[in-house]
């Protein structure tokens, strides 16, 4: 009858009858944070996600849910404490077109909690311009060199100078990768 309670020796949990079936009477897990929130799927190997929340127990599992409702499970879950677990999964399991991924934590009782839209896939751009010299010229001549990279995820690539310097008076177009200007007057051969 509704309101009846029993101990299920198979699952190790007390259960209550809700009028339809017996359900576990156990604390429901919560998920407050997941770290990291970015995955470089093309990097290979495994990635560890540290999941913080509450009511984690031995037997807790972690499932990743794509935006198309496809799922895959962590290959292993380590119980660090009742408020933290570490889930390990292959980076290649994540597909850019299925981001953002939800993280679903399922306690041994079967009760679960989900943190929506938590993990994004972001692979690094790759250069299509070879490293080395882009070209040369003489004092007073104008120049224009183009560097190019593509992004495996189809994101827009933005260019910026990370180290070194452009020739005096030179500029870098952050959208197109064009480095242009006029070669400055120098006292000897100069490399920028």
Coordinates of C-alpha atoms in Angstrom, one line a residue:
X1 CA 0.0 0.0 0.0
X2 CA 1.1 3.6 -0.5
X3 CA 3.2 4.7 2.4
X4 CA 4.6 1.2 3.0
X5 CA 8.3 1.0 3.8
X6 CA 10.8 -1.9 3.5
X7 CA 14.5 -2.7 3.5
X8 CA 15.8 -4.0 0.2
X9 CA 18.6 -6.4 1.1
X10 CA 19.7 -6.6 -2.5
X11 CA 20.3 -2.8 -2.9
X12 CA 21.1 -2.1 0.8
X13 CA 18.5 0.7 0.9
X14 CA 15.3 1.3 2.6
X15 CA 12.4 1.8 0.1
X16 CA 9.0 3.4 0.2
X17 CA 6.0 2.5 -1.9
X18 CA 4.8 5.6 -3.9
X19 CA 1.6 3.9 -5.2
X20 CA 3.2 2.6 -8.3
X21 CA 6.6 1.1 -7.2
X22 CA 9.1 1.0 -4.4
X23 CA 11.7 3.8 -4.6
X24 CA 14.9 4.1 -2.7
X25 CA 14.9 6.3 0.4
X26 CA 18.4 7.7 0.2
X27 CA 19.8 11.2 -0.1
X28 CA 19.7 12.6 -3.6
X29 CA 23.1 13.7 -4.9
X30 CA 23.8 17.3 -6.0
X31 CA 26.3 18.7 -8.5
X32 CA 27.6 22.2 -7.8
X33 CA 30.6 22.3 -10.1
X34 CA 32.7 20.4 -12.7
X35 CA 36.3 21.2 -13.6
X36 CA 37.6 21.5 -16.3
X37 CA 34.7 22.7 -18.5
X38 CA 36.7 22.6 -21.8
X39 CA 37.9 19.5 -23.6
X40 CA 40.4 19.4 -26.4
X41 CA 39.1 16.1 -27.9
X42 CA 41.9 15.9 -30.6
X43 CA 44.6 15.9 -27.9
X44 CA 44.2 12.2 -27.2
X45 CA 44.4 10.3 -24.0
X46 CA 42.1 10.6 -21.0
X47 CA 40.9 13.6 -19.0
X48 CA 39.9 13.8 -15.4
X49 CA 36.9 15.8 -14.3
X50 CA 36.7 16.8 -10.6
X51 CA 33.0 17.0 -9.7
X52 CA 31.9 18.8 -6.5
X53 CA 28.5 18.4 -4.9
X54 CA 27.0 16.3 -2.1
X55 CA 25.8 12.8 -1.2
X56 CA 28.3 10.9 -3.4
X57 CA 28.9 7.3 -2.4
X58 CA 30.7 4.2 -3.4
X59 CA 29.1 3.0 -6.6
X60 CA 28.4 6.5 -7.9
X61 CA 28.6 6.7 -11.7
X62 CA 29.0 9.6 -14.1
X63 CA 27.3 9.9 -17.5
X64 CA 28.0 12.6 -20.1
X65 CA 25.0 13.7 -22.1
X66 CA 25.4 15.5 -25.5
X67 CA 22.9 18.1 -26.8
X68 CA 21.3 15.4 -29.0
X69 CA 20.7 13.2 -25.8
X70 CA 23.5 10.7 -26.8
X71 CA 25.3 9.5 -23.7
X72 CA 28.5 7.8 -22.7
X73 CA 29.9 6.9 -19.2
X74 CA 33.1 7.7 -17.5
X75 CA 35.5 4.8 -17.7
X76 CA 36.2 5.1 -14.0
X77 CA 34.9 7.1 -11.1
X78 CA 37.0 7.7 -7.9
X79 CA 35.1 8.6 -4.7
X80 CA 37.4 11.3 -3.1
X81 CA 34.8 12.1 -0.4
X82 CA 31.0 12.4 -0.1
X83 CA 31.3 15.9 -1.7
X84 CA 33.9 15.2 -4.4
X85 CA 34.5 12.6 -7.1
X86 CA 36.9 12.3 -10.0
X87 CA 35.6 10.9 -13.3
X88 CA 38.0 9.7 -16.0
X89 CA 37.0 9.5 -19.7
X90 CA 38.7 9.4 -23.1
X91 CA 39.0 12.9 -24.6
X92 CA 38.0 11.4 -28.0
X93 CA 34.5 10.6 -26.6
X94 CA 33.6 14.2 -26.9
X95 CA 32.3 15.5 -30.3
X96 CA 32.2 19.2 -31.1
X97 CA 28.8 19.1 -32.7
X98 CA 27.2 17.6 -29.5
X99 CA 28.4 20.4 -27.1
X100 CA 27.6 21.6 -24.6
X101 CA 27.6 18.3 -22.6
X102 CA 25.6 17.8 -19.4
X103 CA 27.1 15.9 -16.5
X104 CA 24.9 13.4 -14.8
X105 CA 25.9 11.9 -11.5
X106 CA 24.0 8.7 -10.4
X107 CA 24.3 7.5 -6.8
X108 CA 24.3 3.7 -6.0
X109 CA 20.6 4.2 -5.0
X110 CA 19.8 5.1 -8.5
X111 CA 19.0 8.7 -7.6
X112 CA 20.7 11.3 -9.8
X113 CA 21.6 14.9 -10.3
X114 CA 22.5 16.7 -13.6
X115 CA 24.5 19.8 -14.2
X116 CA 23.3 21.1 -17.6
X117 CA 25.4 22.7 -20.4
X118 CA 28.7 22.2 -18.5
X119 CA 31.4 20.9 -20.9
X120 CA 32.4 22.4 -24.2
X121 CA 34.7 20.9 -26.9
X122 CA 37.4 23.3 -28.1
X123 CA 40.3 21.9 -30.2
X124 CA 43.3 24.1 -30.9
X125 CA 43.7 25.7 -34.3
X126 CA 46.5 24.4 -36.5
X127 CA 48.8 26.5 -38.7
X128 CA 48.6 26.1 -42.4
X129 CA 51.5 28.6 -42.8
X130 CA 54.8 26.9 -42.2
X131 CA 57.1 28.3 -39.6
X132 CA 60.2 30.3 -40.8
X133 CA 60.7 33.2 -43.1
X134 CA 57.6 34.9 -44.5
X135 CA 59.7 37.0 -47.0
X136 CA 62.0 39.9 -47.2
X137 CA 62.4 43.3 -48.8
X138 CA 64.3 46.6 -48.9
X139 CA 64.1 49.8 -47.0
X140 CA 61.0 51.9 -48.1
X141 CA 59.4 49.0 -50.0
X142 CA 55.9 48.0 -48.9
X143 CA 55.3 44.5 -47.8
X144 CA 52.3 42.2 -47.2
X145 CA 52.6 38.6 -45.8
X146 CA 49.8 36.4 -44.8
X147 CA 49.8 33.8 -42.1
X148 CA 46.9 31.3 -41.9
X149 CA 45.4 28.8 -39.4
X150 CA 42.3 26.7 -39.4
X151 CA 40.2 25.6 -36.5
X152 CA 39.1 21.9 -36.3
X153 CA 35.8 23.0 -34.6
X154 CA 35.0 25.5 -37.3
X155 CA 35.4 28.5 -35.0
X156 CA 36.7 31.8 -36.2
X157 CA 40.5 32.2 -35.9
X158 CA 41.8 35.5 -34.5
X159 CA 45.5 36.4 -34.9
X160 CA 47.6 38.3 -32.5
X161 CA 51.3 38.8 -31.8
X162 CA 52.5 36.6 -28.9
X163 CA 56.2 37.5 -28.8
X164 CA 58.8 39.3 -30.7
X165 CA 57.8 42.4 -32.7
X166 CA 56.6 43.4 -36.1
X167 CA 58.8 45.7 -38.2
X168 CA 58.6 49.4 -37.2
X169 CA 55.3 50.7 -38.6
X170 CA 54.0 47.2 -39.4
X171 CA 50.6 45.9 -38.5
X172 CA 48.8 42.6 -38.1
X173 CA 45.2 42.3 -39.2
X174 CA 43.6 40.1 -36.4
X175 CA 40.9 38.8 -38.8
X176 CA 42.8 38.0 -42.0
X177 CA 46.3 37.2 -40.7
X178 CA 47.8 39.8 -43.1
X179 CA 51.1 41.4 -41.8
X180 CA 51.7 44.6 -43.8
X181 CA 53.6 47.9 -43.8
X182 CA 56.6 49.6 -45.2
X183 CA 60.1 48.3 -44.6
X184 CA 61.8 50.8 -42.2
X185 CA 65.2 52.4 -42.7
X186 CA 67.8 50.3 -40.9
X187 CA 71.6 50.4 -40.4
X188 CA 72.2 46.7 -41.3
X189 CA 70.2 43.6 -42.3
X190 CA 67.4 43.2 -39.8
X191 CA 65.1 40.4 -39.0
X192 CA 61.7 40.8 -37.2

